[in-house]
Amino acid sequence: MSYKKLLFITLIIVLVGSVFAFDLTQYLTLEQLKQQQQALNQLFAERPLFLFGLYFLIYVISAALSIPGATVLTIGAGAIFGLGWGLLLASFASSVGALLAFLSARWLLHDWVQKKFGNRLKAINAGIERDGAFYLLSLRLVPLFPFFVINLVMGLTKIKAWTYYWVSQVGMLLATAVYVNAGTQLAEITSLGDVLSFDLLSALVLLGLVPILAKFILSFLKRRRAYGSYTKPKSFDNNLVVIGAGSAGLVSAYIAAAVKAKVTLIEKHKMGGDCLNTGCVPSKALLHVAKSIRQTRDAERLGVKSTIETIDFAKIMDSVQDVIARIAPHDSVERYTELGVDVECGDATIVSPWEVQVQKGEEQKTITTRSIVIATGARPMVPDFPGLSEVDYLTSDNLWQLRELPRRLLVLGGGPIGCELAQAFQLLGSQVTVVEMGPRLLSNDDTDAAALVQKQLRDDGLELRLNHKAIEFTERDGERVLLAEHEDETVALPFDRVLIALGRQANLEGFGLQELGIEAGKTLKLNELLQTNFPNIYACGDVAGPYQFTHVASHQAWYAAVNALFDPYKNFRVDYSVIPWVTYTTPEVANVGLTEQTAAERGVDYEVTEYDISDLDRAIADQQAYGRIKVLTVPGKDKILGVNIVSAQAGELLAEYVLAMKQGIGLNKILGTIHSYPTMAEANKYVAGNWKRANAPEKLLGWVQKFHRWRRG
Ligand SMILES: Cc1cc2nc3c(=O)[nH]c(=O)nc-3n(C[C@H](O)[C@H](O)[C@H](O)COP(=O)(O)OP(=O)(O)OC[C@H]3O[C@@H](n4cnc5c(N)ncnc54)[C@H](O)[C@@H]3O)c2cc1C
């Protein structure tokens, strides 16, 4: 704790201690007030402003220090100043005092509490952010909840100070008025309990329920307004219609069919969506070829003389299509029909909350359905750079039609897709330049992981242009160039083909969302049940965000489908607590949970343990002795907060940690598990061993040493 905070706490302790040591609270009793009423009334008649100021100061200080006596002070306001002025003074003084107590608690303890319990408080923080004002209003309306406890506890949450102030002032007004009014007839009050009769208290408790009720009514009205003019069919053709047959849509439909619901899956383009046709599958097939080229080149070092004579790029790209064709049956119309899904190949449009229209050429039909799952995915984001439309640019959508290897390929964007494809094309024979606006590649990954990848890319011969902001595509001296801004200068970067890899944009337009009023930002706005603002319309996958991976799409699909079919009888909140992701460059970068950056941003305390994979027997034998595992744990405990691996097969190594984090298994248990020799997975055991050594119980070991000495005699 900082010196300033220590000084502040000492001051508060001294002040509160003095109040009790000198028994100052005796002046904040009903008896004292009654005894002094005449004198106070006289003082008010003689020096009203002085008494206003003094009263305000005493109230603010006692509320800020959480000294008992607020009730007597409020009654006193009525007794001395009358109802009007008394209410004004007591209302502002109590609210300002409450704010000071709130701010003190926030300054002293908020960061510490959030740092220590941040992860567990996530749900509470989200709730407070969303509905904090409603909860606070309820608490303030009912004078049963201790004033000072609310001040101190709310200071530890993330509610805004201004919201706290005005809600407190409004919420406390009624009870303050009751007490101030009672004070105007002080003589009739024999105890504080007299002020609030059972009936009055019950009325205030009921009033306290109003904000919560209001919240429910508001959300009910919002839903009704959303459904507005639409007429709900009396019966439905389907339980569920799923729009889009990518990873998210396929899993949603599969789950619905598995639980015997009547489900239609509508796809307008290719079954399997992005992952199968233009994403994970072709990119990994191409990376495999690139890796084979690397291995062949490296073989000479091992005494195997081989040369690569030609690289038949067109054939390689055909082989990628072969891979797609081999996997396609898993996602085919035939397979899903067999599973019990009605598959429609056509364009879907949501025409009402319960109706989806399918357009197949000239043919059109409308399906009525109780629920809808939107799984329309995303597409490459292509900003409107001047000159871009004239350069016949590539994206991950059309790249797979390429049959001529670009001599100079410029990859715009240093995210996972950009890095994977850039490295692959360099190994296939292009001269690749990666242009990235930020100071490093892979901005979502650990900084040192990105540095290791950058080093390998440079070793592979790629040119990395970091801190280069693309401005315009044009021609200079008969060749295509990208003009980029770098350190206040314009740099011209020549290329033959350009691949735009600047992220992916959710598919939200053209199928009825705007007409219906389904709320969206960059992705659809969803609650934790994956519901849109129409509670029977759900979404999952890239169109839903916040993560755009195939495995997250399938994970969400389970929640979307189950909730769509069983809500309100049973529903599940989507769980994003353990999300892994892998970038398949060489070396691979695999993550789960917090990185050092995200832990620091969220103020989470962590301990770092690393293991250097260049020491691992299997990695050495495989000529892949590079990389490291980094594990973040709760300080002094083996609970895993996050793992970042940079190595060959990092994605495979990660699986053990994903399981451990999901099932609450710590590093001690990983250390106590047999890992086959020699495997890459042994690295997981060794990093757990490093953690154990760093956390060895030194005192206990001292005693054990003495025990052994004693046994030796
Ligand atoms: C090059 C590349 C590499 C990738 N590599 C990986 C990886 O290694 N690992 C990973 O986890 N993720 C990877 N991804 C991301 C992954 O592909 C996506 O996260 C995943 O495919 C999303 O699935 P989805 O079902 O949400 O969307 P999609 O797969 O895009 O499916 C949406 C479907 O909806 C259809 N559709 C849209 N509108 C309508 C309509 N109105 N009517 C009917 N049908 C409609 C579309 O035609 C499409 O088939 C990669 C992506 C790219 C581009």
PDB file of N, CA and C in Angstrom, residues 103-155:
ATOM      1  N   LEU A 103     -16.011   7.265  -2.030  1.00  0.00           N
ATOM      2  CA  LEU A 103     -14.746   7.561  -2.724  1.00  0.00           C
ATOM      3  C   LEU A 103     -13.544   7.075  -1.908  1.00  0.00           C
ATOM      4  N   SER A 104     -13.642   7.206  -0.569  1.00  0.00           N
ATOM      5  CA  SER A 104     -12.526   6.747   0.281  1.00  0.00           C
ATOM      6  C   SER A 104     -12.357   5.244   0.126  1.00  0.00           C
ATOM      7  N   ALA A 105     -13.496   4.510   0.209  1.00  0.00           N
ATOM      8  CA  ALA A 105     -13.416   3.044   0.085  1.00  0.00           C
ATOM      9  C   ALA A 105     -12.856   2.682  -1.283  1.00  0.00           C
ATOM     10  N   ARG A 106     -13.288   3.418  -2.300  1.00  0.00           N
ATOM     11  CA  ARG A 106     -12.821   3.119  -3.663  1.00  0.00           C
ATOM     12  C   ARG A 106     -11.314   3.352  -3.774  1.00  0.00           C
ATOM     13  N   TRP A 107     -10.865   4.512  -3.262  1.00  0.00           N
ATOM     14  CA  TRP A 107      -9.440   4.845  -3.395  1.00  0.00           C
ATOM     15  C   TRP A 107      -8.569   3.867  -2.603  1.00  0.00           C
ATOM     16  N   LEU A 108      -9.052   3.513  -1.411  1.00  0.00           N
ATOM     17  CA  LEU A 108      -8.207   2.665  -0.557  1.00  0.00           C
ATOM     18  C   LEU A 108      -8.225   1.203  -0.986  1.00  0.00           C
ATOM     19  N   LEU A 109      -9.407   0.704  -1.327  1.00  0.00           N
ATOM     20  CA  LEU A 109      -9.519  -0.755  -1.460  1.00  0.00           C
ATOM     21  C   LEU A 109      -9.954  -1.279  -2.819  1.00  0.00           C
ATOM     22  N   HIS A 110     -10.541  -0.415  -3.669  1.00  0.00           N
ATOM     23  CA  HIS A 110     -11.125  -0.917  -4.921  1.00  0.00           C
ATOM     24  C   HIS A 110     -10.110  -1.707  -5.759  1.00  0.00           C
ATOM     25  N   ASP A 111      -8.925  -1.100  -5.974  1.00  0.00           N
ATOM     26  CA  ASP A 111      -7.933  -1.750  -6.853  1.00  0.00           C
ATOM     27  C   ASP A 111      -7.500  -3.085  -6.272  1.00  0.00           C
ATOM     28  N   TRP A 112      -7.279  -3.063  -4.955  1.00  0.00           N
ATOM     29  CA  TRP A 112      -6.818  -4.289  -4.295  1.00  0.00           C
ATOM     30  C   TRP A 112      -7.875  -5.399  -4.430  1.00  0.00           C
ATOM     31  N   VAL A 113      -9.129  -5.025  -4.161  1.00  0.00           N
ATOM     32  CA  VAL A 113     -10.219  -6.028  -4.223  1.00  0.00           C
ATOM     33  C   VAL A 113     -10.363  -6.549  -5.648  1.00  0.00           C
ATOM     34  N   GLN A 114     -10.331  -5.625  -6.624  1.00  0.00           N
ATOM     35  CA  GLN A 114     -10.520  -6.061  -8.016  1.00  0.00           C
ATOM     36  C   GLN A 114      -9.342  -6.912  -8.481  1.00  0.00           C
ATOM     37  N   LYS A 115      -8.144  -6.575  -8.010  1.00  0.00           N
ATOM     38  CA  LYS A 115      -6.951  -7.324  -8.407  1.00  0.00           C
ATOM     39  C   LYS A 115      -7.010  -8.735  -7.821  1.00  0.00           C
ATOM     40  N   LYS A 116      -7.394  -8.795  -6.549  1.00  0.00           N
ATOM     41  CA  LYS A 116      -7.370 -10.080  -5.856  1.00  0.00           C
ATOM     42  C   LYS A 116      -8.525 -10.970  -6.311  1.00  0.00           C
ATOM     43  N   PHE A 117      -9.695 -10.352  -6.470  1.00  0.00           N
ATOM     44  CA  PHE A 117     -10.874 -11.178  -6.757  1.00  0.00           C
ATOM     45  C   PHE A 117     -11.472 -10.866  -8.129  1.00  0.00           C
ATOM     46  N   GLY A 118     -10.693 -10.131  -8.959  1.00  0.00           N
ATOM     47  CA  GLY A 118     -11.194  -9.644 -10.257  1.00  0.00           C
ATOM     48  C   GLY A 118     -11.924 -10.707 -11.049  1.00  0.00           C
ATOM     49  N   ASN A 119     -11.306 -11.888 -11.147  1.00  0.00           N
ATOM     50  CA  ASN A 119     -11.910 -12.938 -11.966  1.00  0.00           C
ATOM     51  C   ASN A 119     -13.253 -13.371 -11.412  1.00  0.00           C
ATOM     52  N   ARG A 120     -13.293 -13.530 -10.057  1.00  0.00           N
ATOM     53  CA  ARG A 120     -14.546 -13.986  -9.447  1.00  0.00           C
ATOM     54  C   ARG A 120     -15.600 -12.878  -9.449  1.00  0.00           C
ATOM     55  N   LEU A 121     -15.129 -11.631  -9.496  1.00  0.00           N
ATOM     56  CA  LEU A 121     -16.089 -10.510  -9.462  1.00  0.00           C
ATOM     57  C   LEU A 121     -16.610 -10.135 -10.842  1.00  0.00           C
ATOM     58  N   LYS A 122     -16.101 -10.851 -11.863  1.00  0.00           N
ATOM     59  CA  LYS A 122     -16.457 -10.485 -13.246  1.00  0.00           C
ATOM     60  C   LYS A 122     -17.971 -10.353 -13.431  1.00  0.00           C
ATOM     61  N   ALA A 123     -18.719 -11.365 -12.953  1.00  0.00           N
ATOM     62  CA  ALA A 123     -20.174 -11.362 -13.153  1.00  0.00           C
ATOM     63  C   ALA A 123     -20.796 -10.199 -12.401  1.00  0.00           C
ATOM     64  N   ILE A 124     -20.306  -9.959 -11.148  1.00  0.00           N
ATOM     65  CA  ILE A 124     -20.866  -8.858 -10.354  1.00  0.00           C
ATOM     66  C   ILE A 124     -20.569  -7.529 -11.048  1.00  0.00           C
ATOM     67  N   ASN A 125     -19.321  -7.381 -11.521  1.00  0.00           N
ATOM     68  CA  ASN A 125     -18.953  -6.133 -12.219  1.00  0.00           C
ATOM     69  C   ASN A 125     -19.844  -5.906 -13.430  1.00  0.00           C
ATOM     70  N   ALA A 126     -20.072  -6.983 -14.189  1.00  0.00           N
ATOM     71  CA  ALA A 126     -20.910  -6.844 -15.385  1.00  0.00           C
ATOM     72  C   ALA A 126     -22.329  -6.447 -14.974  1.00  0.00           C
ATOM     73  N   GLY A 127     -22.840  -7.080 -13.915  1.00  0.00           N
ATOM     74  CA  GLY A 127     -24.192  -6.780 -13.426  1.00  0.00           C
ATOM     75  C   GLY A 127     -24.290  -5.336 -12.963  1.00  0.00           C
ATOM     76  N   ILE A 128     -23.260  -4.877 -12.231  1.00  0.00           N
ATOM     77  CA  ILE A 128     -23.267  -3.499 -11.716  1.00  0.00           C
ATOM     78  C   ILE A 128     -23.202  -2.517 -12.885  1.00  0.00           C
ATOM     79  N   GLU A 129     -22.370  -2.851 -13.870  1.00  0.00           N
ATOM     80  CA  GLU A 129     -22.244  -1.954 -15.026  1.00  0.00           C
ATOM     81  C   GLU A 129     -23.594  -1.812 -15.739  1.00  0.00           C
ATOM     82  N   ARG A 130     -24.307  -2.954 -15.835  1.00  0.00           N
ATOM     83  CA  ARG A 130     -25.577  -2.973 -16.566  1.00  0.00           C
ATOM     84  C   ARG A 130     -26.714  -2.389 -15.729  1.00  0.00           C
ATOM     85  N   ASP A 131     -26.844  -2.890 -14.483  1.00  0.00           N
ATOM     86  CA  ASP A 131     -28.042  -2.561 -13.698  1.00  0.00           C
ATOM     87  C   ASP A 131     -27.725  -1.933 -12.348  1.00  0.00           C
ATOM     88  N   GLY A 132     -26.477  -1.458 -12.166  1.00  0.00           N
ATOM     89  CA  GLY A 132     -26.035  -0.954 -10.860  1.00  0.00           C
ATOM     90  C   GLY A 132     -26.970   0.105 -10.300  1.00  0.00           C
ATOM     91  N   ALA A 133     -27.409   1.029 -11.151  1.00  0.00           N
ATOM     92  CA  ALA A 133     -28.253   2.131 -10.684  1.00  0.00           C
ATOM     93  C   ALA A 133     -29.571   1.596 -10.119  1.00  0.00           C
ATOM     94  N   PHE A 134     -30.138   0.547 -10.764  1.00  0.00           N
ATOM     95  CA  PHE A 134     -31.402  -0.042 -10.285  1.00  0.00           C
ATOM     96  C   PHE A 134     -31.203  -0.669  -8.902  1.00  0.00           C
ATOM     97  N   TYR A 135     -30.117  -1.464  -8.769  1.00  0.00           N
ATOM     98  CA  TYR A 135     -29.862  -2.125  -7.483  1.00  0.00           C
ATOM     99  C   TYR A 135     -29.667  -1.093  -6.379  1.00  0.00           C
ATOM    100  N   LEU A 136     -28.865  -0.074  -6.677  1.00  0.00           N
ATOM    101  CA  LEU A 136     -28.559   0.939  -5.667  1.00  0.00           C
ATOM    102  C   LEU A 136     -29.833   1.664  -5.246  1.00  0.00           C
ATOM    103  N   LEU A 137     -30.687   1.974  -6.229  1.00  0.00           N
ATOM    104  CA  LEU A 137     -31.927   2.687  -5.918  1.00  0.00           C
ATOM    105  C   LEU A 137     -32.777   1.852  -4.959  1.00  0.00           C
ATOM    106  N   SER A 138     -32.851   0.543  -5.216  1.00  0.00           N
ATOM    107  CA  SER A 138     -33.621  -0.326  -4.322  1.00  0.00           C
ATOM    108  C   SER A 138     -33.045  -0.288  -2.915  1.00  0.00           C
ATOM    109  N   LEU A 139     -31.722  -0.384  -2.828  1.00  0.00           N
ATOM    110  CA  LEU A 139     -31.080  -0.391  -1.512  1.00  0.00           C
ATOM    111  C   LEU A 139     -31.326   0.921  -0.776  1.00  0.00           C
ATOM    112  N   ARG A 140     -31.257   2.015  -1.508  1.00  0.00           N
ATOM    113  CA  ARG A 140     -31.419   3.330  -0.881  1.00  0.00           C
ATOM    114  C   ARG A 140     -32.860   3.593  -0.456  1.00  0.00           C
ATOM    115  N   LEU A 141     -33.809   3.035  -1.199  1.00  0.00           N
ATOM    116  CA  LEU A 141     -35.215   3.306  -0.870  1.00  0.00           C
ATOM    117  C   LEU A 141     -35.625   2.647   0.440  1.00  0.00           C
ATOM    118  N   VAL A 142     -34.960   1.538   0.766  1.00  0.00           N
ATOM    119  CA  VAL A 142     -35.345   0.804   1.984  1.00  0.00           C
ATOM    120  C   VAL A 142     -34.382   1.177   3.105  1.00  0.00           C
ATOM    121  N   PRO A 143     -34.858   1.938   4.117  1.00  0.00           N
ATOM    122  CA  PRO A 143     -33.911   2.406   5.131  1.00  0.00           C
ATOM    123  C   PRO A 143     -33.442   1.301   6.085  1.00  0.00           C
ATOM    124  N   LEU A 144     -33.731   0.036   5.722  1.00  0.00           N
ATOM    125  CA  LEU A 144     -33.280  -1.076   6.569  1.00  0.00           C
ATOM    126  C   LEU A 144     -31.808  -1.401   6.312  1.00  0.00           C
ATOM    127  N   PHE A 145     -31.349  -1.126   5.080  1.00  0.00           N
ATOM    128  CA  PHE A 145     -29.952  -1.458   4.759  1.00  0.00           C
ATOM    129  C   PHE A 145     -29.039  -0.376   5.319  1.00  0.00           C
ATOM    130  N   PRO A 146     -28.053  -0.767   6.162  1.00  0.00           N
ATOM    131  CA  PRO A 146     -27.236   0.265   6.812  1.00  0.00           C
ATOM    132  C   PRO A 146     -26.564   1.177   5.795  1.00  0.00           C
ATOM    133  N   PHE A 147     -26.734   2.476   6.055  1.00  0.00           N
ATOM    134  CA  PHE A 147     -26.241   3.548   5.189  1.00  0.00           C
ATOM    135  C   PHE A 147     -24.743   3.391   4.923  1.00  0.00           C
ATOM    136  N   PHE A 148     -23.961   3.198   6.022  1.00  0.00           N
ATOM    137  CA  PHE A 148     -22.497   3.201   5.834  1.00  0.00           C
ATOM    138  C   PHE A 148     -22.018   1.944   5.118  1.00  0.00           C
ATOM    139  N   VAL A 149     -22.746   0.825   5.314  1.00  0.00           N
ATOM    140  CA  VAL A 149     -22.317  -0.419   4.643  1.00  0.00           C
ATOM    141  C   VAL A 149     -22.470  -0.255   3.130  1.00  0.00           C
ATOM    142  N   ILE A 150     -23.599   0.349   2.726  1.00  0.00           N
ATOM    143  CA  ILE A 150     -23.828   0.553   1.282  1.00  0.00           C
ATOM    144  C   ILE A 150     -22.703   1.431   0.713  1.00  0.00           C
ATOM    145  N   ASN A 151     -22.353   2.511   1.461  1.00  0.00           N
ATOM    146  CA  ASN A 151     -21.297   3.419   0.969  1.00  0.00           C
ATOM    147  C   ASN A 151     -19.995   2.666   0.742  1.00  0.00           C
ATOM    148  N   LEU A 152     -19.608   1.878   1.738  1.00  0.00           N
ATOM    149  CA  LEU A 152     -18.300   1.227   1.666  1.00  0.00           C
ATOM    150  C   LEU A 152     -18.283   0.115   0.625  1.00  0.00           C
ATOM    151  N   VAL A 153     -19.362  -0.697   0.609  1.00  0.00           N
ATOM    152  CA  VAL A 153     -19.372  -1.837  -0.319  1.00  0.00           C
ATOM    153  C   VAL A 153     -19.453  -1.351  -1.774  1.00  0.00           C
ATOM    154  N   MET A 154     -20.299  -0.326  -2.008  1.00  0.00           N
ATOM    155  CA  MET A 154     -20.431   0.140  -3.394  1.00  0.00           C
ATOM    156  C   MET A 154     -19.120   0.740  -3.902  1.00  0.00           C
ATOM    157  N   GLY A 155     -18.313   1.295  -2.986  1.00  0.00           N
ATOM    158  CA  GLY A 155     -17.009   1.848  -3.369  1.00  0.00           C
ATOM    159  C   GLY A 155     -16.094   0.787  -3.956  1.00  0.00           C
TER     160      GLY A 155
END
